[in-house]
mmCIF file of C-alpha atoms in Angstrom:
data_model
loop_
_atom_site.group_PDB
_atom_site.id
_atom_site.type_symbol
_atom_site.label_atom_id
_atom_site.label_comp_id
_atom_site.label_asym_id
_atom_site.label_seq_id
_atom_site.Cartn_x
_atom_site.Cartn_y
_atom_site.Cartn_z
ATOM 1 C CA MET K 808 15.480 24.631 16.123
ATOM 2 C CA SER K 809 18.004 24.261 18.942
ATOM 3 C CA GLU K 810 19.195 27.120 21.110
ATOM 4 C CA ILE K 811 22.467 28.757 20.061
ATOM 5 C CA ARG K 812 25.034 28.980 22.860
ATOM 6 C CA LYS K 813 27.169 32.108 22.920
ATOM 7 C CA VAL K 814 30.830 31.589 23.719
ATOM 8 C CA SER K 815 33.533 34.228 24.176
ATOM 9 C CA PHE K 816 37.208 34.216 25.047
ATOM 10 C CA SER K 817 36.307 35.474 28.500
ATOM 11 C CA LYS K 818 33.877 32.612 29.096
ATOM 12 C CA ILE K 819 36.351 30.000 27.856
ATOM 13 C CA ASN K 820 39.185 31.507 29.910
ATOM 14 C CA THR K 821 37.039 31.632 33.059
ATOM 15 C CA PHE K 822 35.983 28.003 32.577
ATOM 16 C CA ASN K 823 39.579 26.865 32.057
ATOM 17 C CA THR K 824 40.806 28.853 35.058
ATOM 18 C CA CYS K 825 38.088 27.903 37.538
ATOM 19 C CA GLN K 826 34.967 25.931 36.707
ATOM 20 C CA ARG K 827 33.285 26.963 39.948
ATOM 21 C CA LYS K 828 33.807 30.647 39.122
ATOM 22 C CA TYR K 829 32.354 29.988 35.667
ATOM 23 C CA ARG K 830 29.271 28.458 37.258
ATOM 24 C CA TYR K 831 28.801 31.381 39.671
ATOM 25 C CA ILE K 832 29.122 33.975 36.887
ATOM 26 C CA TYR K 833 27.505 32.386 33.838
ATOM 27 C CA VAL K 834 25.122 29.735 35.195
ATOM 28 C CA ASP K 835 24.027 31.068 38.598
ATOM 29 C CA LYS K 836 24.469 34.697 37.382
ATOM 30 C CA ILE K 837 25.804 35.911 40.738
ATOM 31 C CA LYS K 838 26.710 39.583 40.389
ATOM 32 C CA ARG K 839 30.010 40.867 41.756
ATOM 33 C CA PRO K 840 31.281 44.420 41.864
ATOM 34 C CA PRO K 841 33.754 45.144 39.080
ATOM 35 C CA SER K 842 37.431 44.737 39.915
ATOM 36 C CA SER K 843 39.908 47.583 39.562
ATOM 37 C CA ALA K 844 41.423 45.733 36.579
ATOM 38 C CA LEU K 845 38.052 45.663 34.802
ATOM 39 C CA ILE K 846 37.432 49.352 35.523
ATOM 40 C CA PHE K 847 40.936 50.233 34.310
ATOM 41 C CA GLY K 848 40.646 48.122 31.153
ATOM 42 C CA SER K 849 37.219 49.505 30.284
ATOM 43 C CA SER K 850 38.392 53.094 30.772
ATOM 44 C CA SER K 851 41.536 52.515 28.698
ATOM 45 C CA HIS K 852 39.589 50.929 25.857
ATOM 46 C CA GLU K 853 37.051 53.768 25.903
ATOM 47 C CA ALA K 854 39.874 56.301 25.550
ATOM 48 C CA GLN K 855 41.404 54.389 22.627
ATOM 49 C CA GLU K 856 38.002 53.964 20.999
ATOM 50 C CA PHE K 857 37.506 57.736 21.283
ATOM 51 C CA ALA K 858 40.894 58.577 19.720
ATOM 52 C CA TYR K 859 40.717 56.044 16.880
ATOM 53 C CA GLY K 860 37.024 56.787 16.391
ATOM 54 C CA GLU K 861 37.828 60.406 15.601
ATOM 55 C CA GLN K 862 40.321 59.215 12.989
ATOM 56 C CA LEU K 863 37.700 56.888 11.497
ATOM 57 C CA LEU K 864 35.417 59.893 11.091
ATOM 58 C CA GLY K 865 38.135 61.625 9.060
ATOM 59 C CA LYS K 866 39.035 63.989 11.873
ATOM 60 C CA GLU K 867 42.463 64.649 13.287
ATOM 61 C CA ARG K 868 43.492 62.370 16.143
ATOM 62 C CA PRO K 869 42.773 64.161 19.454
ATOM 63 C CA THR K 870 45.722 65.662 21.276
ATOM 64 C CA ILE K 871 47.297 63.572 24.014
ATOM 65 C CA GLU K 872 45.949 66.075 26.549
ATOM 66 C CA THR K 873 42.397 65.551 25.269
ATOM 67 C CA GLN K 874 42.870 61.766 25.379
ATOM 68 C CA LYS K 875 44.151 61.963 28.964
ATOM 69 C CA GLU K 876 41.136 64.047 30.000
ATOM 70 C CA PHE K 877 38.830 61.543 28.306
ATOM 71 C CA PHE K 878 40.531 58.647 30.127
ATOM 72 C CA ALA K 879 40.314 60.399 33.517
ATOM 73 C CA ASP K 880 36.605 61.134 32.955
ATOM 74 C CA ALA K 881 35.977 57.524 31.852
ATOM 75 C CA LEU K 882 37.824 56.216 34.910
ATOM 76 C CA ASP K 883 35.731 58.383 37.242
ATOM 77 C CA LYS K 884 32.530 57.334 35.433
ATOM 78 C CA ASN K 885 33.406 53.636 35.629
ATOM 79 C CA ILE K 886 34.387 53.600 39.296
ATOM 80 C CA GLN K 887 31.462 52.416 41.392
ATOM 81 C CA GLU K 888 30.759 51.854 45.073
ATOM 82 C CA GLY K 889 32.152 48.537 46.176
ATOM 83 C CA ILE K 890 34.896 48.313 43.564
ATOM 84 C CA GLU K 891 37.345 45.584 44.509
ATOM 85 C CA TYR K 892 40.711 47.316 44.748
ATOM 86 C CA THR K 893 43.861 45.410 45.474
ATOM 87 C CA ALA K 894 46.194 47.152 47.912
ATOM 88 C CA GLU K 895 48.329 48.584 45.115
ATOM 89 C CA ASP K 896 45.469 49.600 42.805
ATOM 90 C CA ASP K 897 44.064 52.799 44.215
ATOM 91 C CA ARG K 898 42.507 55.321 41.838
ATOM 92 C CA ASP K 899 45.600 57.534 41.574
ATOM 93 C CA ARG K 900 47.806 54.580 40.687
ATOM 94 C CA LEU K 901 45.315 53.376 38.070
ATOM 95 C CA GLN K 902 45.163 56.852 36.557
ATOM 96 C CA ALA K 903 48.956 57.251 36.482
ATOM 97 C CA HIS K 904 49.357 53.881 34.767
ATOM 98 C CA GLY K 905 46.629 54.736 32.254
ATOM 99 C CA LEU K 906 48.094 58.125 31.395
ATOM 100 C CA LYS K 907 51.523 56.597 30.717
ATOM 101 C CA ALA K 908 49.964 53.873 28.538
ATOM 102 C CA LEU K 909 47.991 56.488 26.583
ATOM 103 C CA THR K 910 51.189 58.426 25.883
ATOM 104 C CA ASP K 911 52.882 55.268 24.579
ATOM 105 C CA TYR K 912 49.863 54.265 22.465
ATOM 106 C CA ASP K 913 49.474 57.772 21.084
ATOM 107 C CA LYS K 914 52.856 57.519 19.355
ATOM 108 C CA ILE K 915 51.663 54.332 17.633
ATOM 109 C CA GLY K 916 48.196 55.750 16.955
ATOM 110 C CA ARG K 917 49.498 58.766 15.091
ATOM 111 C CA ALA K 918 51.272 56.433 12.641
ATOM 112 C CA THR K 919 48.245 54.145 12.242
ATOM 113 C CA THR K 920 45.299 54.415 9.888
ATOM 114 C CA PRO K 921 42.402 52.552 11.484
ATOM 115 C CA ILE K 922 39.653 50.924 9.447
ATOM 116 C CA GLY K 923 37.766 49.632 12.490
ATOM 117 C CA VAL K 924 37.744 50.028 16.248
ATOM 118 C CA GLU K 925 35.976 47.852 18.862
ATOM 119 C CA THR K 926 34.332 45.876 16.072
ATOM 120 C CA GLU K 927 32.100 43.019 17.215
ATOM 121 C CA VAL K 928 32.722 39.724 15.420
ATOM 122 C CA LYS K 929 30.584 36.575 15.448
ATOM 123 C CA PHE K 930 31.142 33.100 14.074
ATOM 124 C CA GLU K 931 28.386 30.510 14.235
ATOM 125 C CA ASP K 932 28.795 26.769 13.778
ATOM 126 C CA GLU K 933 26.890 23.712 15.001
ATOM 127 C CA GLY K 934 24.804 25.461 17.653
ATOM 128 C CA PHE K 935 27.560 27.664 19.022
ATOM 129 C CA GLU K 936 28.187 31.333 18.408
ATOM 130 C CA LEU K 937 31.703 32.581 19.158
ATOM 131 C CA VAL K 938 31.585 36.299 19.900
ATOM 132 C CA GLY K 939 34.374 38.775 20.435
ATOM 133 C CA ARG K 940 35.656 42.257 19.772
ATOM 134 C CA LEU K 941 38.511 43.419 17.603
ATOM 135 C CA ASP K 942 40.181 46.276 19.442
ATOM 136 C CA LEU K 943 41.732 47.838 16.365
ATOM 137 C CA GLU K 944 41.796 46.950 12.675
ATOM 138 C CA THR K 945 44.135 48.416 10.087
ATOM 139 C CA ALA K 946 44.440 47.479 6.421
ATOM 140 C CA THR K 947 47.137 44.935 7.299
ATOM 141 C CA GLU K 948 46.551 43.758 10.879
ATOM 142 C CA ILE K 949 44.272 43.270 13.848
ATOM 143 C CA VAL K 950 45.665 44.746 17.047
ATOM 144 C CA ASP K 951 44.827 43.532 20.561
ATOM 145 C CA LEU K 952 45.355 46.590 22.743
ATOM 146 C CA LYS K 953 46.846 45.742 26.140
ATOM 147 C CA PHE K 954 47.402 48.212 28.906
#
């Protein structure tokens, strides 16, 4: 039986953008500190997963204040020594951007009935496995949350 190769959007995008970067990350497995964009995106997705997750459990969607606190805590948790900040991406700026995005998404979230959040999907064919995550599923659509 041959080995199954896992492929994701991120891997494909990295390869198409810069093959050398792909090699460093996925072949040579050279570790880099997370960028501010990765930290921000992870924290934002965790906050949305928390809010929609409560709805999936049949609970009321958390207040915007609770979501903002969750995001700020996730941001602090995800920030590590050696994070690669760009000049305009200091922690306060990341937090301000995240809090505004949460407020905008909360208006949408209150009118949405989720049936899945951060659901892993896999498709296998001819020795390849395409893996990904669905940010948000409703009865009628799949939503790719962007911050």
